[in-house]
Amino acid sequence: MEIFLPIAHMDVNLITIILFGGVVGLLSGLVGVGGGFLITPLLIFIGVPPIVAVATGAAQIVGTSAAGSYAHWRLGNIDFRMGIVLLLGSWTGGGIGVYVAKVLQQGGHFGNIVTFLYVVLLGIVGTSMLIESVGAVRGAGKPGKTKTSGGLGARLAAAGERLPWQMDFPVSRLRISATVPLLLGVSVGVLTSLMGVGGGFIMVPVMIYMLKMPTKVVVGTSLFQLLFTTAVVASMQAGVNHAVDPFLALTLILGSAFGTQWGSRLSVKLPGERLRLVLALVVVAVTIKMLVGILVRPEDIYSMSVVVG
Amino acid sequence: MSFLRRLIIAAGCVLCLSGAAAAQSELVTELAQRHVDITAQFTGEKVLIFGAVSHPGDVIIKVASPNETVAISRKAKYGPFWLTSGKFNVKDAPGLLYILSDRPLEELIDEAQRQRYGLSLKHSLSAATPVDVPADVSDWKGAFLDLKKRDGYYLEDGKAVDVVGSKLFSASMTLPAKLPLGDYKLTIYLVRGGKVVARQTRSLEVREVRIERWVSEVAYSHSWLFGIAFTLAAMVLGLVLGIALRKGGDD
């Protein structure tokens, strides 16, 4: 069944989009990652203009992270003080990113930048996941060597103590300069605008390994900031770049809501290491497909789209 | 099709008679419909044009949609990468342009006449203006025409018009699924001895009657309101779906 997407200006198969949402939801339910970094490339592969894919990706994350944020709020897992400081940063970064996207789009470079950002980022994430999960699958049983987060993390923490605006975050049992979460927020906000990702894959490791926040507070707080970062970025993408496609976003949210439920039920039965290996393979496959897309000579050198408005 | 043909001939006879009543009129034409309604299920449509001529001749039908602006982007090789490089707009070119005739255009009229009446794809683009064409794009018109032809928006067909018994003619054109909206102008030319001896215009209105149109208008004219309202809606939908599905799973 074909539907016409009013903003992307193209016909898509409804089932395909629901499946995309479902697969990404399934993965996030299974492994506990957001799926923003898979949705955007998948949409670009089927011909959605990159800026629409990125903006709609952000809107889709709003829908998929709402229920989880609510659950963590009920459980008291959100450090609101930390969350607000992060949000001040990510709203700033998101705002900058949306206008950078506008300038790039007008110059016709947005698609190139998005592709490169994805190839680099997914390449790093996919490769490190692959190495980690292959190791885990092989060494399951052996006492795994715990990650030593000394070195860099400790030095950064020491540097953090000398920064201005020291703040107490009682829920996270942490005293740190507000500049650290602000900067973290800014970088995640920029990524949300330019790539349509929530940024959990940066936020969570930084909070756990560098800030040493308690894990359950990390999950709740990062989900909280992710929800309100993507909400503001999605609104701005619609306001500034006219790039949020409502039909596409709603279909994706619907698909991923079901996918997440199946995923979280399946995850109880399936071994975690193998799941992470599967996800790593998916990420690497997407990276390779994107890379091939810019390495192989395109069939048509020119392409055309109607300018609306 | 034979029914259709009989219908055309019958309609043509009526036109002939009324045409005779109109005395000097050399060319009488009619469209089988005045509107094309684009609905959610619209996958293209066949539109029938027919008419009668008082004396034998050749018929050329030109169909042009309202002008629009298109953006053309080009890929170029940088090191190992194929990247989008150079993007330019073409303003004031018809979104759809069909030139249909019963014989190839070159056999019917010469270059000067074609230029005068805009009777070729190339000659119909006189108003089209490119904006900010990169210096190294030498033939923007060629690239534009190729893309339009590839997607079925531009067509030159020297066999699309059927002339029956040198008095009646009919042509059916198949419009693609994604149509530019607005009033389409159809000009029907009667050509004899290399000269245009008569012409008539008709119009066909392409209207969109679907929710997508409304959504896209709101998203452009009230973009901030739309963005905020839609984001809140997405949040509520996600929340409701998440809670409902979780509850359902627990039962």
XYZ file of C-alpha atoms in Angstrom:
560
model
C 0.000 0.000 0.000
C 1.529 3.270 -1.184
C 1.147 6.519 0.685
C 2.246 9.946 -0.453
C 4.523 11.775 1.958
C 3.568 15.454 1.810
C 6.906 16.833 2.994
C 9.323 14.300 1.517
C 7.272 14.643 -1.697
C 7.374 11.016 -2.653
C 5.379 7.806 -2.536
C 6.481 5.118 -0.131
C 5.206 1.707 0.736
C 3.455 1.898 4.097
C 4.489 -1.645 5.033
C 8.172 -0.853 4.374
C 8.075 2.104 6.758
C 6.237 0.156 9.471
C 8.861 -2.583 9.083
C 11.693 -0.037 9.405
C 10.098 1.251 12.595
C 9.529 -2.294 13.790
C 13.077 -3.479 13.131
C 14.614 -0.462 14.807
C 12.194 -0.779 17.724
C 13.015 -4.488 17.978
C 16.722 -3.742 18.152
C 16.241 -1.058 20.762
C 14.040 -3.357 22.820
C 16.569 -6.177 22.520
C 19.760 -4.274 23.122
C 18.560 -1.119 24.818
C 19.951 1.403 22.326
C 17.843 4.051 20.651
C 17.487 3.386 16.961
C 17.926 6.892 15.581
C 21.242 6.083 13.963
C 19.620 3.318 11.903
C 16.378 5.076 10.934
C 18.032 7.988 9.156
C 20.265 5.875 6.859
C 17.379 3.503 6.073
C 15.196 6.437 5.046
C 17.981 7.862 2.904
C 18.418 4.463 1.207
C 14.784 4.471 0.019
C 15.145 7.961 -1.425
C 13.884 10.274 1.319
C 15.796 13.587 1.028
C 18.557 13.603 3.695
C 17.258 16.690 5.497
C 13.767 15.173 5.765
C 15.254 11.877 6.944
C 17.254 13.640 9.655
C 14.416 15.886 10.861
C 11.832 13.107 10.788
C 14.271 10.825 12.598
C 14.354 13.322 15.464
C 10.537 13.488 15.552
C 10.369 9.699 15.589
C 12.661 9.536 18.624
C 10.303 11.908 20.475
C 7.551 9.337 20.035
C 9.637 6.306 20.912
C 11.336 7.750 23.986
C 8.206 9.258 25.573
C 6.956 6.068 27.195
C 10.393 5.085 28.501
C 10.991 8.537 29.987
C 7.648 8.385 31.730
C 8.456 4.973 33.197
C 11.833 6.161 34.518
C 10.252 9.308 35.934
C 7.771 7.159 37.859
C 10.673 5.089 39.173
C 12.538 8.219 40.300
C 15.515 7.463 38.042
C 15.871 10.952 36.609
C 18.384 13.471 37.939
C 16.411 16.562 36.937
C 19.156 18.959 37.927
C 21.632 17.184 35.655
C 18.928 16.812 32.999
C 18.158 20.536 32.904
C 21.843 21.506 32.624
C 22.283 18.968 29.813
C 19.175 20.310 28.095
C 20.406 23.912 28.266
C 23.450 22.667 26.375
C 21.637 20.438 23.910
C 18.998 23.039 23.070
C 21.796 25.475 22.269
C 23.642 22.875 20.213
C 20.413 21.743 18.548
C 19.528 25.321 17.617
C 22.956 25.910 16.113
C 22.716 22.601 14.259
C 19.324 23.399 12.735
C 20.638 26.645 11.254
C 23.842 24.965 10.081
C 21.606 22.384 8.386
C 19.653 25.197 6.738
C 22.808 26.809 5.338
C 24.185 23.449 4.155
C 20.867 22.541 2.570
C 20.714 25.820 0.656
C 24.223 25.229 -0.656
C 23.273 21.657 -1.629
C 25.860 20.076 0.683
C 23.647 18.672 3.422
C 23.418 15.193 1.907
C 27.205 14.926 1.597
C 27.810 16.031 5.179
C 25.208 13.635 6.564
C 26.685 10.738 4.618
C 30.212 11.456 5.845
C 29.092 11.946 9.445
C 27.295 8.620 9.311
C 30.111 6.712 7.674
C 32.590 7.976 10.268
C 30.329 7.642 13.292
C 28.707 4.322 12.401
C 32.093 3.031 11.307
C 33.588 3.743 14.730
C 30.545 2.565 16.686
C 30.074 -0.563 14.551
C 33.709 -1.603 14.591
C 34.127 -1.161 18.336
C 30.861 -3.014 18.975
C 31.962 -5.797 16.672
C 35.315 -6.186 18.420
C 33.689 -6.060 21.840
C 30.903 -8.516 21.055
C 33.110 -11.002 19.176
C 35.334 -10.986 22.244
C 32.333 -11.441 24.508
C 30.875 -14.312 22.472
C 34.249 -16.101 22.419
C 35.110 -15.422 26.020
C 31.659 -16.073 27.478
C 32.416 -18.107 30.574
C 35.921 -16.785 31.144
C 36.026 -13.997 33.667
C 35.929 -10.978 31.356
C 38.442 -8.288 32.061
C 36.552 -5.326 33.437
C 37.006 -2.057 31.618
C 39.652 0.023 33.294
C 38.498 3.561 32.903
C 41.555 5.033 34.580
C 43.935 6.973 32.333
C 42.001 9.453 30.273
C 38.870 9.478 32.420
C 40.783 10.172 35.618
C 42.798 12.947 34.042
C 39.650 14.542 32.631
C 37.986 14.282 36.033
C 40.944 16.014 37.626
C 40.795 18.744 35.001
C 37.041 19.043 35.601
C 37.614 19.926 39.232
C 39.495 23.072 38.274
C 36.728 24.383 35.971
C 34.396 27.189 37.130
C 30.700 26.817 38.090
C 31.078 23.788 40.350
C 27.643 22.334 41.037
C 26.277 19.591 43.272
C 24.160 16.890 41.695
C 22.881 14.977 44.739
C 20.809 12.402 42.806
C 23.889 11.445 40.767
C 26.113 11.685 43.876
C 28.387 14.015 41.961
C 30.013 17.422 42.271
C 31.260 18.768 39.001
C 31.591 21.946 36.977
C 28.371 22.733 35.090
C 30.491 23.322 31.969
C 31.012 19.557 31.564
C 27.320 18.592 31.159
C 26.720 21.814 29.214
C 29.385 20.925 26.649
C 28.205 17.318 26.540
C 24.704 18.651 25.866
C 25.892 20.976 23.107
C 27.671 18.201 21.219
C 24.708 15.847 21.496
C 22.340 18.633 20.376
C 24.402 19.321 17.256
C 24.350 15.605 16.394
C 20.555 15.517 16.842
C 20.126 18.341 14.326
C 22.638 17.114 11.786
C 22.119 13.354 12.024
C 18.689 12.766 13.523
C 20.077 10.715 16.397
C 19.289 10.968 20.092
C 22.949 10.782 21.052
C 22.518 8.148 23.749
C 25.519 6.287 22.352
C 27.711 9.222 23.429
C 25.779 10.361 26.477
C 25.559 6.990 28.223
C 29.259 5.985 28.061
C 30.364 9.482 29.129
C 28.006 9.439 32.114
C 28.944 5.933 33.196
C 32.690 5.827 32.583
C 33.757 9.459 32.876
C 31.261 11.044 35.259
C 30.763 7.760 37.159
C 27.066 8.338 37.686
C 24.934 5.444 39.013
C 23.765 3.333 36.046
C 20.029 3.538 36.653
C 20.240 7.333 36.997
C 22.223 7.410 33.752
C 19.534 5.556 31.822
C 16.670 7.647 33.196
C 18.451 10.987 32.860
C 19.790 10.362 29.356
C 16.328 9.277 28.202
C 14.819 12.409 29.762
C 17.271 14.759 28.073
C 16.973 12.812 24.805
C 13.182 13.209 24.792
C 13.280 16.966 25.286
C 16.280 17.512 23.021
C 14.646 15.707 20.116
C 11.326 17.451 20.862
C 12.900 20.903 20.562
C 15.042 19.931 17.570
C 12.057 18.383 15.754
C 9.986 21.532 16.339
C 12.837 23.692 15.043
C 13.454 21.446 12.030
C 9.791 21.889 11.099
C 9.873 25.611 11.843
C 13.134 26.499 10.114
C 13.677 23.805 7.497
C 10.130 22.520 6.786
C 11.618 19.069 6.968
C 9.506 16.995 9.390
C 7.209 14.653 7.510
C 4.250 13.887 9.778
C 3.055 10.756 7.978
C 6.525 9.289 7.908
C 7.137 10.052 11.593
C 3.797 8.671 12.781
C 4.225 5.464 10.778
C 7.708 4.961 12.202
C 6.500 5.593 15.763
C 3.713 3.078 15.298
C 6.063 0.424 13.935
C 8.715 0.964 16.564
C 6.220 0.898 19.453
C 5.327 -2.675 18.509
C 8.916 -3.582 17.714
C 10.135 -2.383 21.107
C 7.602 -4.535 22.942
C 8.562 -7.680 21.016
C 12.208 -6.819 21.472
C 12.052 -6.422 25.221
C 10.147 -9.699 25.553
C 12.573 -11.553 23.269
C 15.597 -10.135 25.058
C 14.723 -12.141 28.164
C 15.116 -15.360 26.188
C 18.113 -14.563 23.982
C 21.749 -14.310 25.080
C 22.974 -10.717 25.268
C 26.396 -11.209 23.647
C 24.911 -12.668 20.490
C 22.355 -9.866 20.289
C 25.066 -7.266 20.482
C 26.958 -9.127 17.773
C 23.848 -8.991 15.551
C 23.452 -5.265 16.151
C 27.144 -4.694 15.453
C 26.809 -6.553 12.146
C 23.750 -4.476 11.211
C 25.616 -1.247 11.967
C 28.648 -2.344 9.945
C 26.398 -3.373 7.031
C 24.697 0.042 7.010
C 28.095 1.752 7.081
C 29.325 -0.280 4.136
C 26.158 0.415 2.168
C 26.552 4.161 2.762
C 30.202 4.038 1.794
C 29.431 2.122 -1.393
C 26.773 4.745 -2.157
C 29.412 7.437 -2.467
C 32.170 5.261 -3.955
C 30.262 3.839 -6.910
C 29.523 6.009 -9.903
C 25.846 7.023 -9.732
C 23.560 5.973 -12.582
C 22.433 9.525 -13.100
C 24.824 12.377 -12.556
C 21.948 14.831 -12.299
C 18.857 14.607 -10.140
C 15.879 16.885 -9.870
C 13.325 17.877 -7.270
C 10.427 20.319 -7.306
C 10.977 23.441 -5.193
C 7.914 23.987 -3.042
C 6.744 27.259 -1.557
C -10.944 0.555 -27.137
C -13.305 -0.014 -30.062
C -16.118 1.372 -27.945
C -13.963 4.343 -27.174
C -13.209 4.798 -30.823
C -16.879 4.654 -31.749
C -17.578 7.179 -29.022
C -14.928 9.481 -30.456
C -16.296 9.166 -33.931
C -19.842 9.787 -32.719
C -18.717 12.785 -30.717
C -16.636 13.904 -33.657
C -19.674 13.786 -35.944
C -21.583 15.988 -33.539
C -18.632 18.328 -33.520
C -18.502 18.232 -37.307
C -22.086 19.339 -37.527
C -21.694 22.055 -34.946
C -18.426 22.974 -36.619
C -20.214 23.302 -39.939
C -22.740 25.549 -38.257
C -19.896 27.721 -37.087
C -19.078 28.172 -40.753
C -15.436 29.169 -41.180
C -14.050 27.165 -38.256
C -11.360 24.866 -39.542
C -10.754 23.072 -36.280
C -13.068 21.908 -33.532
C -11.755 20.193 -30.437
C -13.000 18.824 -27.178
C -11.639 17.158 -24.080
C -13.330 14.126 -22.608
C -13.018 15.736 -19.194
C -12.372 19.166 -17.715
C -10.777 18.110 -14.455
C -8.296 15.634 -13.156
C -8.906 14.968 -9.485
C -5.928 13.676 -7.598
C -7.024 11.494 -4.735
C -5.014 9.359 -2.366
C -5.326 6.422 -4.759
C -4.332 8.437 -7.837
C -1.838 6.525 -9.944
C -1.979 8.544 -13.115
C -4.807 9.103 -15.547
C -5.613 8.831 -19.226
C -7.044 11.987 -20.731
C -8.741 11.904 -24.109
C -8.605 14.788 -26.588
C -10.601 14.638 -29.779
C -11.903 16.846 -32.523
C -12.596 17.380 -36.179
C -10.961 19.298 -38.986
C -12.775 20.787 -41.989
C -10.026 19.970 -44.493
C -7.317 17.341 -44.323
C -4.230 18.315 -42.370
C -1.944 17.314 -39.558
C -2.648 17.870 -35.893
C -0.223 18.885 -33.169
C -1.329 18.994 -29.561
C 0.729 20.831 -26.980
C -0.027 20.273 -23.324
C 1.670 22.475 -20.738
C 1.166 22.565 -16.997
C 1.752 25.760 -15.012
C 5.378 26.749 -14.585
C 7.296 25.651 -11.549
C 10.762 25.845 -10.095
C 12.897 22.742 -9.856
C 16.207 22.173 -8.139
C 18.807 20.170 -10.021
C 21.744 18.722 -8.194
C 24.731 17.107 -9.737
C 27.185 14.494 -8.531
C 30.865 14.796 -9.237
C 33.925 12.806 -8.345
C 36.207 14.056 -5.580
C 39.057 11.655 -4.990
C 37.328 8.296 -4.528
C 33.956 9.800 -3.585
C 30.904 10.636 -5.668
C 29.430 13.676 -3.974
C 26.697 16.160 -4.628
C 28.448 19.128 -6.112
C 26.687 22.142 -7.471
C 22.996 22.669 -7.121
C 20.989 25.093 -9.193
C 17.379 25.992 -9.766
C 15.490 26.272 -13.015
C 12.656 28.794 -12.777
C 9.562 29.253 -14.937
C 9.612 25.979 -16.827
C 6.405 23.954 -17.297
C 6.189 21.092 -14.812
C 4.735 18.901 -17.531
C 5.055 19.378 -21.251
C 3.721 17.060 -23.938
C 3.925 17.704 -27.644
C 1.858 15.134 -29.486
C 1.347 14.876 -33.219
C 0.265 12.437 -35.900
C 3.631 12.547 -37.664
C 7.098 13.485 -36.432
C 7.310 17.244 -35.950
C 10.259 17.679 -38.306
C 8.123 16.360 -41.156
C 5.315 18.781 -40.371
C 6.868 22.195 -39.901
C 10.278 23.749 -40.209
C 12.556 25.033 -37.502
C 11.422 28.664 -37.826
C 7.768 27.716 -37.374
C 8.597 25.438 -34.477
C 10.399 28.259 -32.777
C 7.588 30.729 -33.445
C 4.899 28.529 -31.932
C 7.074 26.856 -29.342
C 6.445 23.487 -30.959
C 9.278 21.415 -29.553
C 10.432 20.746 -26.048
C 13.492 22.910 -26.514
C 11.563 25.811 -27.996
C 8.997 25.732 -25.219
C 11.609 26.563 -22.644
C 12.156 30.158 -23.716
C 10.875 31.514 -20.396
C 12.865 29.046 -18.308
C 15.731 30.685 -16.480
C 18.466 28.940 -14.559
C 19.589 30.438 -11.252
C 23.174 30.166 -10.008
C 24.362 27.553 -12.492
C 27.863 26.409 -11.553
C 30.426 27.592 -14.066
C 31.341 24.063 -15.137
C 27.788 23.032 -16.060
C 27.790 23.758 -19.760
C 24.428 22.374 -20.828
C 21.831 22.990 -18.098
C 19.025 22.768 -20.642
C 20.145 19.347 -21.805
C 20.393 18.030 -18.240
C 16.982 19.503 -17.417
C 15.318 17.985 -20.496
C 16.896 14.576 -19.889
C 15.597 14.470 -16.314
C 12.117 15.601 -17.300
C 11.923 13.041 -20.101
C 13.238 10.269 -17.877
C 10.488 10.870 -15.318
C 7.772 11.115 -17.975
C 7.016 14.779 -17.480
C 8.240 15.869 -20.904
C 7.330 13.989 -24.026
C 7.554 14.510 -27.754
C 5.553 11.852 -29.543
C 5.068 11.899 -33.298
C 2.605 9.008 -33.273
C 0.310 9.962 -30.406
C -2.426 11.581 -32.502
C -4.718 9.381 -34.575
C -6.282 10.995 -37.605
C -9.334 9.046 -38.778
C -10.543 9.482 -42.331
C -8.679 12.799 -42.566
C -11.580 14.486 -40.780
C -11.490 13.323 -37.196
C -8.642 13.033 -34.774
C -8.127 11.745 -31.287
C -5.250 11.456 -28.876
C -5.027 9.980 -25.454
C -2.305 10.993 -23.078
C -1.369 9.209 -19.908
C -0.531 11.626 -17.125
C 1.948 10.394 -14.502
C 1.070 9.802 -10.856
C 2.799 12.853 -9.432
C 1.306 15.779 -11.299
C 1.956 19.479 -10.961
C -1.287 21.149 -9.936
C -3.197 23.948 -11.613
C -4.681 24.819 -14.992
C -3.087 22.927 -17.847
C -3.159 24.674 -21.174
C -3.812 22.534 -24.211
C -3.220 24.104 -27.606
C -4.284 22.175 -30.660
C -2.710 23.214 -33.960
C -3.870 22.312 -37.424
C -0.957 22.217 -39.830
C -1.155 22.152 -43.580
C 1.679 22.566 -46.060
C 4.193 23.364 -43.356
C 2.079 26.218 -41.939
C -0.157 26.465 -38.897
C -3.571 27.237 -40.366
C -5.732 27.073 -37.263
C -5.372 26.651 -33.554
C -7.562 26.323 -30.535
C -6.938 26.216 -26.794
C -8.539 24.163 -24.096
C -7.820 23.926 -20.430
C -7.707 21.064 -18.023
C -7.682 21.651 -14.306
C -5.632 19.329 -12.133
C -6.900 19.572 -8.583
C -5.710 17.856 -5.480
C -8.431 16.687 -3.176
C -6.477 14.903 -0.532
C -5.318 15.421 2.980
C -1.629 15.393 1.991
C -2.146 18.691 0.197
C -3.650 20.274 3.273
C -0.893 18.911 5.494
C 1.852 20.241 3.263
C 0.196 23.675 3.101
C -0.100 23.884 6.885
C 3.482 22.660 7.328
C 4.733 25.484 5.109
C 2.461 28.362 6.060
C 2.409 27.780 9.825
C 5.685 25.931 10.131
C 6.433 26.695 13.796
C 2.925 26.002 15.013
C 2.912 22.798 12.979
C 6.307 21.753 14.328
C 5.406 22.262 17.973
C 1.921 20.778 17.689
C 3.163 17.754 15.784
C 6.016 17.137 18.206
C 3.580 17.202 21.139
C 1.285 14.841 19.242
C 4.208 12.455 18.638
C 5.045 12.543 22.341
C 1.465 11.786 23.376
C 1.128 9.035 20.771
C 4.379 7.422 21.915
C 3.305 7.618 25.531
C -0.146 6.160 24.897
C 1.194 3.391 22.629
C 3.948 2.510 25.070
C 1.656 2.305 28.061
C -1.137 0.524 26.194
C 1.174 -2.091 24.692
C 2.936 -2.707 27.988
C -0.394 -3.176 29.778
C -1.573 -5.494 27.002
C 1.601 -7.531 27.391
C 1.142 -7.974 31.128
C -2.312 -9.496 30.824
